[in-house]
C-alpha cells in the first residue's frame, strides 16, 4: 500500500495534533501517525495560555474548550504550604507584574484543561476538517530526497509506505527523527527525575482562593487538573500503594477524605533546544524541537502549539504555490529564538523551591510579553532590526513589524485578531491603500484603531496569515501600491 499526502506529521501529542488541525483548517492534505491508541491516561500539561486560546478561536474550537475551576485559567498561583489544608506562607511570582496592567491584551482567555481532554478535542476538530489521523500507527523509518519524504509506517497490519512533500517531526522530547537527522541540542540537559501519583479526591473547596499549585514542605509538589484530578510529584524512588496514599494524605493534611489513585508516572525533566528546527523537507515541532520543563511558566505545550501554527501557514503557502520554498527557512529563524528565550526565562524565574539551583541572573520578561509580545526577525518580516529586544509588552511594541498584531474590539465580540489568519491582510483607513491592496492581491480591512498599530491616519500595516505584522508604512508613501507590492512579495517570498 502507498499513501500519498502533502504533509506527514509524526506524533499525535499536542504539537503534532495542533499541526494537523492548523493545516487541515488551511486546506492542506495532511496525514498524522501516532503510535499510541489514544492520549496517555496520565496528563502532563494543563495550562494553555491566551495566545493558544487565540489560535483555537480562529479554528472555531474556543467554545468547545471546557471551563475549568483552576484558578483564573492559566494564571495559576503557587504557594509554599505545610499542607493543602495547613498554613500557606510564601507565594511565588515567576513573572514581574505588567508595567501597565489595565491593558486587555487578548479576546481569548487562558484555559486549564488536562492534556488528555485537550488532545481529543484537537484531534476531533482536525478530523472534521479533513486531516487523516491514524492512531496506533508507528513510523518505523524515513528518508528524504529532493522531491519529498518517504516513511514506512505500521498500524495493525503489514508495514506500508507514506509519501509526502514534507514531514513534521512532532515525536516528543526524545525525537527519534531529530536523532536520526543528527540534530544536536543546546541547553541545561538532564535536570532530575520525578515520580508522580495521579489521584481523584474531593478537594475543590481548597481551590476557592485561586491558588492551584502547592509546594508542600517535605513532601513534594501538589497541583490539580481542575476536574477533580490532582497530581502529587514526589522524589524519584519506588513507592508501595500504601506509601502513596500516606503521602497524599500528608500533602492534603487530612486523612478523612476518599482518595482514588488513578495511575503513577515517572518523568525525566530536562531542558534543551534543537540547534536547527529543520533539515531539508523535515521540520521539528514541539518537544522534538525544544524541551522546556514545566516548572516556571508552562511553556512546553504552548510553545509547541505555536510552532505548529507558525509552520502551518508557511507549508500551506508553499504547497499552494503562492510562496517560494525559501519561506520555510523562516520557521527556524522565527521559532528557535523563541524557544531559546523560553529556555532562558525558565531558569531566570523563581519556581518556589529552587530544585534545580538558584534562578539565573537574566532580564525577566513579563508573562504578557512572553505570550503576546515575542519578536520575530526573519525574511518574512521587514523592519525588525537587531537593536530590538526579543520580547516586550504589546503596548510598547505599538505595532512593530515582527510582532503579533494588537487586539482591540472592533465591535462587540469581534476583535482585530478576527480579521487575520485566513490570508494576508492590509489594515488601513485610506482609499489609496484600498486600491493598493487590490493591486497587490491582499485583503483590505478598514479599521479605526490605527494608533494601536503605530500608524498615522494615512498609514497601513500588512499582516501575515498567522496574525503577525510583516511590514508597515506609518504614513502614505508616494506610491502605495508599489511599496505594498514589494513588501508583500518580499515578506511572503511570493511567486506572483
Ligand atoms: C509533569 C509535566 C507537566 C507539564 N505541564 C505543562 C503545562 O501545564 N503547560 C505546558 O505548556 N506544558 C507542560 N508540560 C510540557 C508538555 O507536556 C509538553 O511540552 C508537551 O506535551 C509536548 O507535546 P509534543 O506533542 O511536542 O510531544 P509529546 O506529547 O511527547 O508527543 C509526541 C508523540 O509522538 C509519538 N511518537 C513518537 N515516535 C513516534 C513514531 N515513531 N511513530 C508514531 N508516533 C510516535 C509519541 O507516542 C507521542 O504521543 C508539562 C510536562 C510535564 C512532564
Coordinates of C-alpha atoms and ligand atoms in Angstrom, one line a residue:
X1 CA 0.0 0.0 0.0
X2 CA 1.2 3.5 -0.8
X3 CA -0.5 6.6 0.8
X4 CA 0.2 10.0 -0.7
X5 CA -0.2 13.2 1.3
X6 CA 1.2 16.7 1.3
X7 CA 2.4 16.7 4.9
X8 CA 3.0 13.8 7.1
X9 CA 3.0 14.6 10.8
X10 CA 4.7 12.1 13.1
X11 CA 3.4 12.2 16.7
X12 CA -0.1 12.8 17.9
X13 CA 0.7 14.8 21.1
X14 CA -0.3 18.4 21.5
X15 CA 2.2 19.8 18.9
X16 CA 1.5 17.2 16.2
X17 CA -2.3 17.2 16.6
X18 CA -2.2 21.0 16.5
X19 CA -0.1 20.9 13.3
X20 CA -2.7 18.6 11.7
X21 CA -5.5 20.8 12.9
X22 CA -4.0 24.1 11.7
X23 CA -3.0 22.6 8.3
X24 CA -6.4 20.9 7.8
X25 CA -8.0 24.3 8.6
X26 CA -5.9 25.8 5.8
X27 CA -7.0 23.1 3.4
X28 CA -3.7 21.2 3.4
X29 CA -3.8 17.5 2.8
X30 CA -2.3 16.2 6.0
X31 CA -1.8 12.8 7.5
X32 CA -0.8 12.1 11.1
X33 CA 0.6 8.9 12.6
X34 CA 0.6 8.3 16.3
X35 CA 1.9 5.0 17.7
X36 CA -0.4 5.0 20.8
X37 CA -4.2 4.3 20.5
X38 CA -5.1 7.5 22.4
X39 CA -3.9 10.0 24.9
X40 CA -1.9 8.9 27.9
X41 CA -4.1 8.4 30.9
X42 CA -1.6 10.5 32.9
X43 CA -1.9 14.0 31.6
X44 CA 1.1 16.4 31.8
X45 CA 0.1 19.8 30.5
X46 CA -2.9 21.6 31.9
X47 CA -2.3 25.3 31.5
X48 CA -2.9 26.8 28.0
X49 CA -2.2 30.5 27.6
X50 CA -4.4 33.1 25.9
X51 CA -2.3 33.2 22.8
X52 CA -3.1 29.5 22.3
X53 CA -6.7 30.4 23.0
X54 CA -6.5 32.9 20.1
X55 CA -5.2 30.2 17.8
X56 CA -8.0 27.9 18.8
X57 CA -10.5 30.7 18.5
X58 CA -9.5 31.1 14.8
X59 CA -10.2 27.4 14.1
X60 CA -13.6 27.7 15.8
X61 CA -12.6 25.5 18.7
X62 CA -12.6 28.0 21.5
X63 CA -16.2 27.4 22.5
X64 CA -15.6 23.7 22.8
X65 CA -12.8 24.1 25.4
X66 CA -14.2 23.1 28.7
X67 CA -14.3 25.7 31.5
X68 CA -12.2 24.7 34.4
X69 CA -12.0 25.7 38.0
X70 CA -8.2 26.0 38.1
X71 CA -7.5 29.5 39.5
X72 CA -8.1 32.1 36.8
X73 CA -7.4 29.9 33.8
X74 CA -3.7 30.0 33.1
X75 CA -2.9 32.4 35.9
X76 CA -2.2 29.6 38.3
X77 CA -0.9 30.8 41.6
X78 CA 1.8 28.9 43.5
X79 CA 2.5 28.9 47.3
X80 CA 4.6 27.1 49.8
X81 CA 2.4 25.2 52.3
X82 CA 2.6 23.0 55.3
X83 CA -0.2 21.0 53.6
X84 CA -3.2 21.8 51.4
X85 CA -5.4 22.5 54.5
X86 CA -2.5 23.9 56.6
X87 CA -0.6 27.1 56.7
X88 CA 0.3 28.7 53.3
X89 CA 3.3 31.0 53.6
X90 CA 5.2 32.2 50.6
X91 CA 3.6 32.9 47.3
X92 CA 5.9 32.7 44.3
X93 CA 5.6 35.1 41.4
X94 CA 7.7 34.0 38.5
X95 CA 6.9 36.8 36.2
X96 CA 7.3 40.5 37.1
X97 CA 3.9 42.3 37.2
X98 CA 3.0 44.0 34.0
X99 CA 4.1 47.7 34.0
X100 CA 0.7 48.7 32.5
X101 CA -1.7 46.3 33.9
X102 CA -5.1 47.5 32.8
X103 CA -4.5 46.7 29.1
X104 CA -6.7 43.9 27.7
X105 CA -4.3 42.0 25.5
X106 CA -6.5 39.4 24.0
X107 CA -10.0 38.4 23.1
X108 CA -9.2 35.0 24.5
X109 CA -8.6 33.6 27.9
X110 CA -6.1 31.0 29.0
X111 CA -7.7 27.7 29.9
X112 CA -6.9 25.0 32.4
X113 CA -7.7 21.7 30.6
X114 CA -5.9 18.5 31.2
X115 CA -3.9 17.2 28.2
X116 CA -5.9 14.0 27.9
X117 CA -9.1 16.2 27.4
X118 CA -7.4 18.7 25.1
X119 CA -5.8 16.3 22.7
X120 CA -9.1 14.5 21.8
X121 CA -10.7 17.9 21.2
X122 CA -7.9 18.9 18.8
X123 CA -7.9 15.5 17.1
X124 CA -11.7 15.5 16.5
X125 CA -11.6 19.0 15.1
X126 CA -8.7 18.2 12.9
X127 CA -10.5 15.1 11.6
X128 CA -13.7 17.2 11.0
X129 CA -11.6 19.5 8.9
X130 CA -10.2 16.6 6.8
X131 CA -7.0 15.6 8.5
X132 CA -6.2 11.8 8.1
X133 CA -5.3 10.8 11.7
X134 CA -4.0 7.3 12.1
X135 CA -3.7 6.3 15.7
X136 CA -1.9 3.0 16.7
X137 CA 0.4 3.7 13.8
X138 CA 4.1 3.8 14.3
X139 CA 6.6 5.3 11.9
X140 CA 9.4 2.8 11.5
X141 CA 11.8 4.6 9.2
X142 CA 12.0 7.6 6.9
X143 CA 14.2 9.1 4.2
X144 CA 14.1 12.2 2.2
X145 CA 15.1 13.3 -1.3
X146 CA 14.8 16.4 -3.4
X147 CA 11.1 15.9 -4.1
X148 CA 9.8 14.6 -0.8
X149 CA 9.9 12.3 2.2
X150 CA 9.1 8.6 2.3
X151 CA 8.1 7.0 5.6
X152 CA 7.4 3.4 6.4
X153 CA 4.7 3.1 9.0
X154 CA 2.8 0.2 10.6
X155 CA -0.6 0.0 12.1
X156 CA -2.5 -3.2 12.9
X157 CA -1.3 -4.9 9.7
X158 CA 1.7 -5.0 7.4
X159 CA 4.0 -2.0 7.2
X160 CA 3.2 0.4 4.4
X161 CA 4.7 3.5 2.7
X162 CA 3.6 7.1 3.1
X163 CA 5.0 9.6 0.5
X164 CA 4.7 13.2 1.5
X165 CA 6.1 16.6 0.3
X166 CA 7.1 17.5 3.8
X167 CA 7.3 15.8 7.2
X168 CA 6.7 17.4 10.6
X169 CA 8.5 15.6 13.4
X170 CA 6.4 16.1 16.5
X171 CA 7.7 12.9 18.0
X172 CA 8.4 14.2 21.5
X173 CA 11.5 15.2 23.5
X174 CA 13.4 12.0 22.6
X175 CA 12.5 12.6 19.0
X176 CA 13.9 9.6 17.1
X177 CA 13.6 11.7 13.9
X178 CA 15.8 14.5 15.3
X179 CA 18.3 12.0 16.5
X180 CA 18.4 10.2 13.1
X181 CA 19.0 13.6 11.4
X182 CA 21.9 14.1 13.8
X183 CA 20.5 17.4 15.1
X184 CA 22.2 18.4 18.4
X185 CA 20.6 20.3 21.2
X186 CA 21.8 23.2 23.4
X187 CA 20.6 23.8 27.0
X188 CA 20.6 22.6 30.5
X189 CA 20.2 18.9 29.7
X190 CA 19.1 16.5 32.3
X191 CA 17.7 18.1 35.5
X192 CA 16.1 15.5 37.6
X193 CA 13.7 12.5 37.6
X194 CA 10.3 12.8 39.4
X195 CA 7.7 10.3 40.4
X196 CA 4.1 11.3 40.3
X197 CA 0.8 9.9 41.5
X198 CA -2.4 11.0 39.8
X199 CA -5.4 10.7 42.1
X200 CA -9.0 11.8 42.4
X201 CA -10.2 13.4 45.6
X202 CA -12.9 15.9 46.6
X203 CA -10.7 18.9 47.3
X204 CA -12.3 21.7 45.2
X205 CA -13.0 23.7 48.4
X206 CA -9.3 24.3 48.7
X207 CA -9.1 26.0 45.3
X208 CA -11.6 28.8 46.1
X209 CA -8.9 31.4 46.7
X210 CA -7.4 30.9 43.2
X211 CA -4.3 29.1 44.3
X212 CA -3.8 25.9 42.3
X213 CA -0.1 24.9 43.0
X214 CA 1.4 23.9 46.3
X215 CA 5.0 23.2 47.2
X216 CA 4.3 21.1 50.3
X217 CA 7.0 21.0 53.0
X218 CA 9.0 17.8 53.0
X219 CA 6.6 16.0 50.5
X220 CA 6.7 17.5 47.0
X221 CA 4.6 19.5 44.6
X222 CA 0.8 19.2 44.5
X223 CA -1.4 20.6 41.8
X224 CA -4.7 20.0 40.2
X225 CA -6.1 19.4 36.7
X226 CA -9.2 21.3 37.7
X227 CA -11.5 18.3 37.1
X228 CA -11.3 16.5 40.4
X229 CA -7.9 15.0 39.5
X230 CA -4.8 16.0 41.3
X231 CA -1.2 15.1 40.9
X232 CA 1.5 14.9 43.6
X233 CA 5.1 15.0 42.3
X234 CA 7.5 13.1 44.6
X235 CA 11.1 12.3 44.9
X236 CA 12.3 9.5 42.5
X237 CA 12.0 6.1 44.2
X238 CA 9.7 3.1 44.3
X239 CA 6.5 3.6 46.4
X240 CA 4.0 1.0 47.5
X241 CA 0.4 1.9 47.1
X242 CA 0.1 2.3 50.9
X243 CA 3.0 4.7 50.9
X244 CA 1.5 6.7 48.1
X245 CA -1.8 7.0 49.9
X246 CA 0.1 8.1 53.1
X247 CA 2.0 10.7 51.1
X248 CA -1.2 12.0 49.6
X249 CA -2.9 12.3 53.0
X250 CA 0.2 14.1 54.3
X251 CA 0.1 16.5 51.4
X252 CA -3.6 17.2 51.9
X253 CA -3.2 17.5 55.7
X254 CA -6.2 15.3 56.5
X255 CA -7.0 11.6 56.0
X256 CA -10.7 11.5 56.3
X257 CA -11.4 12.0 52.6
X258 CA -11.8 9.3 49.9
X259 CA -8.8 9.2 47.6
X260 CA -8.7 7.1 44.4
X261 CA -5.3 6.5 42.8
X262 CA -5.7 6.7 39.0
X263 CA -2.1 6.0 37.9
X264 CA 1.5 6.8 38.6
X265 CA 4.2 8.3 36.4
X266 CA 8.0 8.7 36.2
X267 CA 9.3 11.8 34.5
X268 CA 12.7 12.8 33.2
X269 CA 12.8 16.5 33.5
X270 CA 15.3 18.1 31.1
X271 CA 15.8 21.2 29.0
X272 CA 17.3 21.7 25.6
X273 CA 16.7 23.5 22.3
X274 CA 17.5 21.8 19.0
X275 CA 20.3 23.6 17.1
X276 CA 18.2 23.6 14.0
X277 CA 14.5 23.3 13.6
X278 CA 14.6 21.9 10.1
X279 CA 16.6 19.7 7.8
X280 CA 15.6 19.7 4.1
X281 CA 11.9 18.8 4.0
X282 CA 11.7 17.9 7.7
X283 CA 10.6 20.3 10.4
X284 CA 10.8 19.7 14.1
X285 CA 7.9 21.0 16.3
X286 CA 7.0 20.8 20.0
X287 CA 9.2 18.9 22.4
X288 CA 11.2 17.5 19.5
X289 CA 12.4 21.0 18.8
X290 CA 12.6 22.2 22.4
X291 CA 12.1 20.5 25.7
X292 CA 11.1 23.2 28.2
X293 CA 10.4 22.0 31.7
X294 CA 7.0 23.0 33.1
X295 CA 8.4 24.3 36.4
X296 CA 8.3 28.1 35.6
X297 CA 5.9 29.3 33.0
X298 CA 4.3 26.2 31.4
X299 CA 6.0 27.0 28.1
X300 CA 6.3 23.4 26.8
X301 CA 3.0 22.6 25.2
X302 CA 2.1 26.3 24.5
X303 CA 5.3 26.9 22.6
X304 CA 4.8 23.7 20.7
X305 CA 1.3 24.6 19.6
X306 CA 2.6 28.0 18.4
X307 CA 5.4 26.2 16.4
X308 CA 2.7 24.2 14.7
X309 CA 0.8 27.4 13.9
X310 CA 3.8 29.2 12.5
X311 CA 4.7 26.3 10.3
X312 CA 1.1 25.6 9.1
X313 CA 0.6 28.8 7.1
X314 CA 4.0 28.6 5.6
X315 CA 3.6 25.0 4.4
X316 CA 0.1 25.9 3.1
X317 CA 1.5 28.8 1.2
X318 CA 4.4 26.9 -0.3
X319 CA 2.2 23.8 -1.2
X320 CA -0.4 26.2 -2.7
X321 CA 2.3 27.7 -4.9
X322 CA 1.8 31.2 -3.5
X323 CA 5.2 31.3 -1.8
X324 CA 8.6 30.0 -2.7
X325 CA 10.1 27.3 -0.5
X326 CA 12.5 29.8 1.0
X327 CA 9.6 30.9 3.1
X328 CA 10.1 27.7 5.1
X329 CA 13.5 28.8 6.2
X330 CA 11.8 31.5 8.3
X331 CA 10.4 28.8 10.6
X332 CA 13.8 28.2 12.2
X333 CA 14.6 31.9 12.1
X334 CA 11.4 32.7 14.0
X335 CA 10.7 29.9 16.3
X336 CA 14.2 28.9 17.5
X337 CA 14.9 32.2 19.2
X338 CA 11.5 32.0 20.9
X339 CA 12.4 28.6 22.3
X340 CA 15.8 29.8 23.4
X341 CA 14.3 32.8 25.2
X342 CA 11.8 30.5 26.9
X343 CA 14.6 28.2 28.0
X344 CA 16.5 31.2 29.5
X345 CA 13.4 32.5 31.2
X346 CA 12.6 29.2 32.8
X347 CA 16.0 29.3 34.6
X348 CA 15.8 33.0 35.4
X349 CA 12.4 32.6 37.1
X350 CA 11.9 31.6 40.7
X351 CA 10.0 28.3 40.9
X352 CA 9.3 28.5 44.6
X353 CA 11.6 25.6 45.6
X354 CA 14.8 26.1 43.6
X355 CA 15.0 22.4 43.0
X356 CA 17.4 22.9 40.1
X357 CA 19.5 25.7 41.7
X358 CA 19.1 29.3 42.3
X359 CA 17.5 31.4 39.5
X360 CA 19.9 32.6 36.8
X361 CA 20.7 36.3 36.6
X362 CA 18.9 37.5 33.4
X363 CA 16.3 40.1 32.4
X364 CA 12.9 38.8 33.5
X365 CA 10.1 39.2 30.9
X366 CA 6.5 39.6 31.9
X367 CA 4.2 36.7 31.1
X368 CA 2.2 39.0 28.8
X369 CA 5.4 39.8 26.9
X370 CA 6.2 36.1 26.6
X371 CA 2.7 35.3 25.4
X372 CA 1.8 38.3 23.2
X373 CA 5.0 40.2 22.7
X374 CA 7.6 38.0 21.1
X375 CA 9.5 39.5 18.2
X376 CA 10.2 37.5 15.0
X377 CA 13.2 38.5 12.9
X378 CA 13.3 36.8 9.6
X379 CA 13.0 37.3 5.8
X380 CA 9.2 37.2 6.3
X381 CA 9.3 40.4 8.3
X382 CA 10.5 43.8 7.1
X383 CA 12.0 46.3 9.5
X384 CA 12.7 44.3 12.7
X385 CA 16.3 45.2 13.4
X386 CA 18.8 43.6 15.8
X387 CA 18.6 46.5 18.2
X388 CA 15.1 45.5 19.3
X389 CA 14.5 43.4 22.4
X390 CA 13.4 39.8 21.9
X391 CA 10.1 40.4 23.7
X392 CA 8.2 43.2 25.4
X393 CA 4.6 44.2 26.3
X394 CA 2.4 44.7 23.2
X395 CA 1.6 48.3 24.0
X396 CA 5.4 49.0 24.0
X397 CA 5.7 47.4 20.6
X398 CA 3.0 49.6 19.2
X399 CA 2.5 47.7 16.0
X400 CA 6.2 46.9 15.3
X401 CA 6.7 44.5 12.3
X402 CA 7.6 41.1 13.6
X403 CA 5.2 41.2 16.5
X404 CA 1.7 39.8 16.8
X405 CA -0.9 42.4 15.6
X406 CA -2.5 44.0 18.6
X407 CA -6.0 43.2 19.8
X408 CA -8.8 45.7 20.1
X409 CA -12.5 45.3 19.9
X410 CA -13.9 46.4 16.5
X411 CA -17.4 45.7 17.6
X412 CA -18.9 43.7 20.4
X413 CA -17.5 40.2 20.1
X414 CA -15.3 41.0 17.2
X415 CA -11.5 41.6 17.7
X416 CA -9.0 43.0 15.3
X417 CA -7.4 39.5 15.6
X418 CA -10.6 38.0 13.9
X419 CA -9.6 39.9 10.7
X420 CA -6.4 37.8 10.3
X421 CA -5.4 34.2 10.0
X422 CA -7.1 33.3 6.6
X423 CA -4.7 35.2 4.4
X424 CA -2.6 38.3 4.0
X425 CA -4.4 41.4 5.2
X426 CA -3.7 45.1 4.9
X427 CA -5.2 47.2 7.7
X428 CA -5.6 50.9 6.9
X429 CA -8.2 53.6 6.6
X430 CA -7.5 55.3 3.3
X431 CA -8.9 54.8 -0.2
X432 CA -5.4 54.7 -1.8
X433 CA -4.5 51.8 0.4
X434 CA -7.6 50.0 -0.6
X435 CA -6.6 50.4 -4.2
X436 CA -3.1 49.3 -3.4
X437 CA -4.3 46.2 -1.6
X438 CA -6.4 45.3 -4.6
X439 CA -3.4 45.7 -6.9
X440 CA -1.1 43.7 -4.6
X441 CA -3.7 40.9 -4.2
X442 CA -4.1 41.2 -0.4
X443 CA -7.3 41.6 1.5
X444 CA -8.1 45.1 2.6
X445 CA -9.6 45.7 6.1
X446 CA -10.6 49.2 7.1
X447 CA -10.0 49.8 10.8
X448 CA -10.2 52.8 13.0
X449 CA -7.6 51.5 15.6
X450 CA -4.6 52.7 13.5
X451 CA -2.9 54.3 16.5
X452 CA -2.7 50.9 18.2
X453 CA -0.7 49.7 15.1
X454 CA 1.6 52.7 15.4
X455 CA 0.2 54.3 12.2
X456 CA -0.8 57.8 11.3
X457 CA -4.3 58.1 9.8
X458 CA -2.7 57.6 6.4
X459 CA -0.6 54.6 7.4
X460 CA -1.1 50.8 6.7
X461 CA 0.1 47.5 8.2
X462 CA 0.5 44.3 6.3
X463 CA -0.5 41.3 8.5
X464 CA 0.6 37.7 7.7
X465 CA -1.8 34.7 7.9
X466 CA -0.6 34.0 11.4
X467 CA -1.6 37.4 12.7
X468 CA 2.0 38.8 12.8
X469 CA 2.8 42.1 11.3
X470 CA 5.1 41.7 8.2
X471 CA 5.5 45.3 7.3
X472 CA 4.1 48.8 7.9
X473 CA 4.1 52.2 6.3
X474 CA 3.5 54.7 9.1
X475 CA 2.4 57.3 6.5
X476 CA 1.2 57.3 2.9
X477 CA 4.2 56.9 0.6
X478 CA 4.3 58.4 -2.9
X479 CA 3.5 55.0 -4.5
X480 CA 1.4 53.0 -2.0
X481 CA 0.7 50.2 -4.5
X482 CA 4.4 49.8 -5.4
X483 CA 5.5 49.9 -1.8
X484 CA 2.9 47.3 -0.7
X485 CA 3.5 45.0 -3.7
X486 CA 7.2 45.0 -3.0
X487 CA 6.7 44.4 0.8
X488 CA 4.2 41.7 0.1
X489 CA 6.4 39.9 -2.4
X490 CA 9.4 40.1 -0.2
X491 CA 7.9 39.0 3.1
X492 CA 5.7 36.3 1.6
X493 CA 8.5 35.0 -0.7
X494 CA 5.7 35.5 -3.2
X495 CA 5.7 33.8 -6.6
X496 CA 3.3 36.3 -8.1
Ligands
LIG1 C1 4.7 16.9 34.6 C2 4.6 17.8 33.4 C3 3.7 18.8 33.4 C4 3.6 19.7 32.3 N1 2.7 20.8 32.3 C5 2.7 21.7 31.3 C6 1.8 22.8 31.3 O1 1.0 22.9 32.2 N2 1.8 23.6 30.2 C7 2.6 23.4 29.1 O2 2.6 24.2 28.2 N3 3.5 22.3 29.1 C8 3.5 21.5 30.1 N4 4.4 20.4 30.1 C9 5.1 20.1 28.9 C10 4.2 19.5 27.9 O3 3.6 18.4 28.4 C11 5.0 19.1 26.6 O4 5.7 20.2 26.2 C12 4.0 18.7 25.5 O5 3.1 17.7 25.9 C13 4.8 18.1 24.4 O6 4.0 17.8 23.3 P1 4.6 17.2 22.0 O7 3.4 17.0 21.1 O8 5.7 18.0 21.5 O9 5.2 15.8 22.4 P2 4.6 14.5 23.1 O10 3.4 14.8 23.9 O11 5.7 13.8 23.7 O12 4.1 13.7 21.8 C14 5.0 13.0 21.0 C15 4.2 11.9 20.4 O13 4.9 11.3 19.3 C16 4.6 9.9 19.4 N5 5.7 9.2 18.6 C17 7.0 9.2 18.9 N6 7.6 8.5 18.0 C18 6.7 8.0 17.1 C19 6.8 7.2 16.0 N7 7.9 6.7 15.5 N8 5.6 6.9 15.3 C20 4.4 7.4 15.7 N9 4.3 8.2 16.8 C21 5.4 8.5 17.5 C22 4.5 9.6 20.8 O14 3.8 8.4 21.1 C23 3.9 10.8 21.4 O15 2.5 10.7 21.5 C24 4.5 19.5 31.2 C25 5.4 18.4 31.2 C26 5.5 17.6 32.3 C27 6.5 16.5 32.2

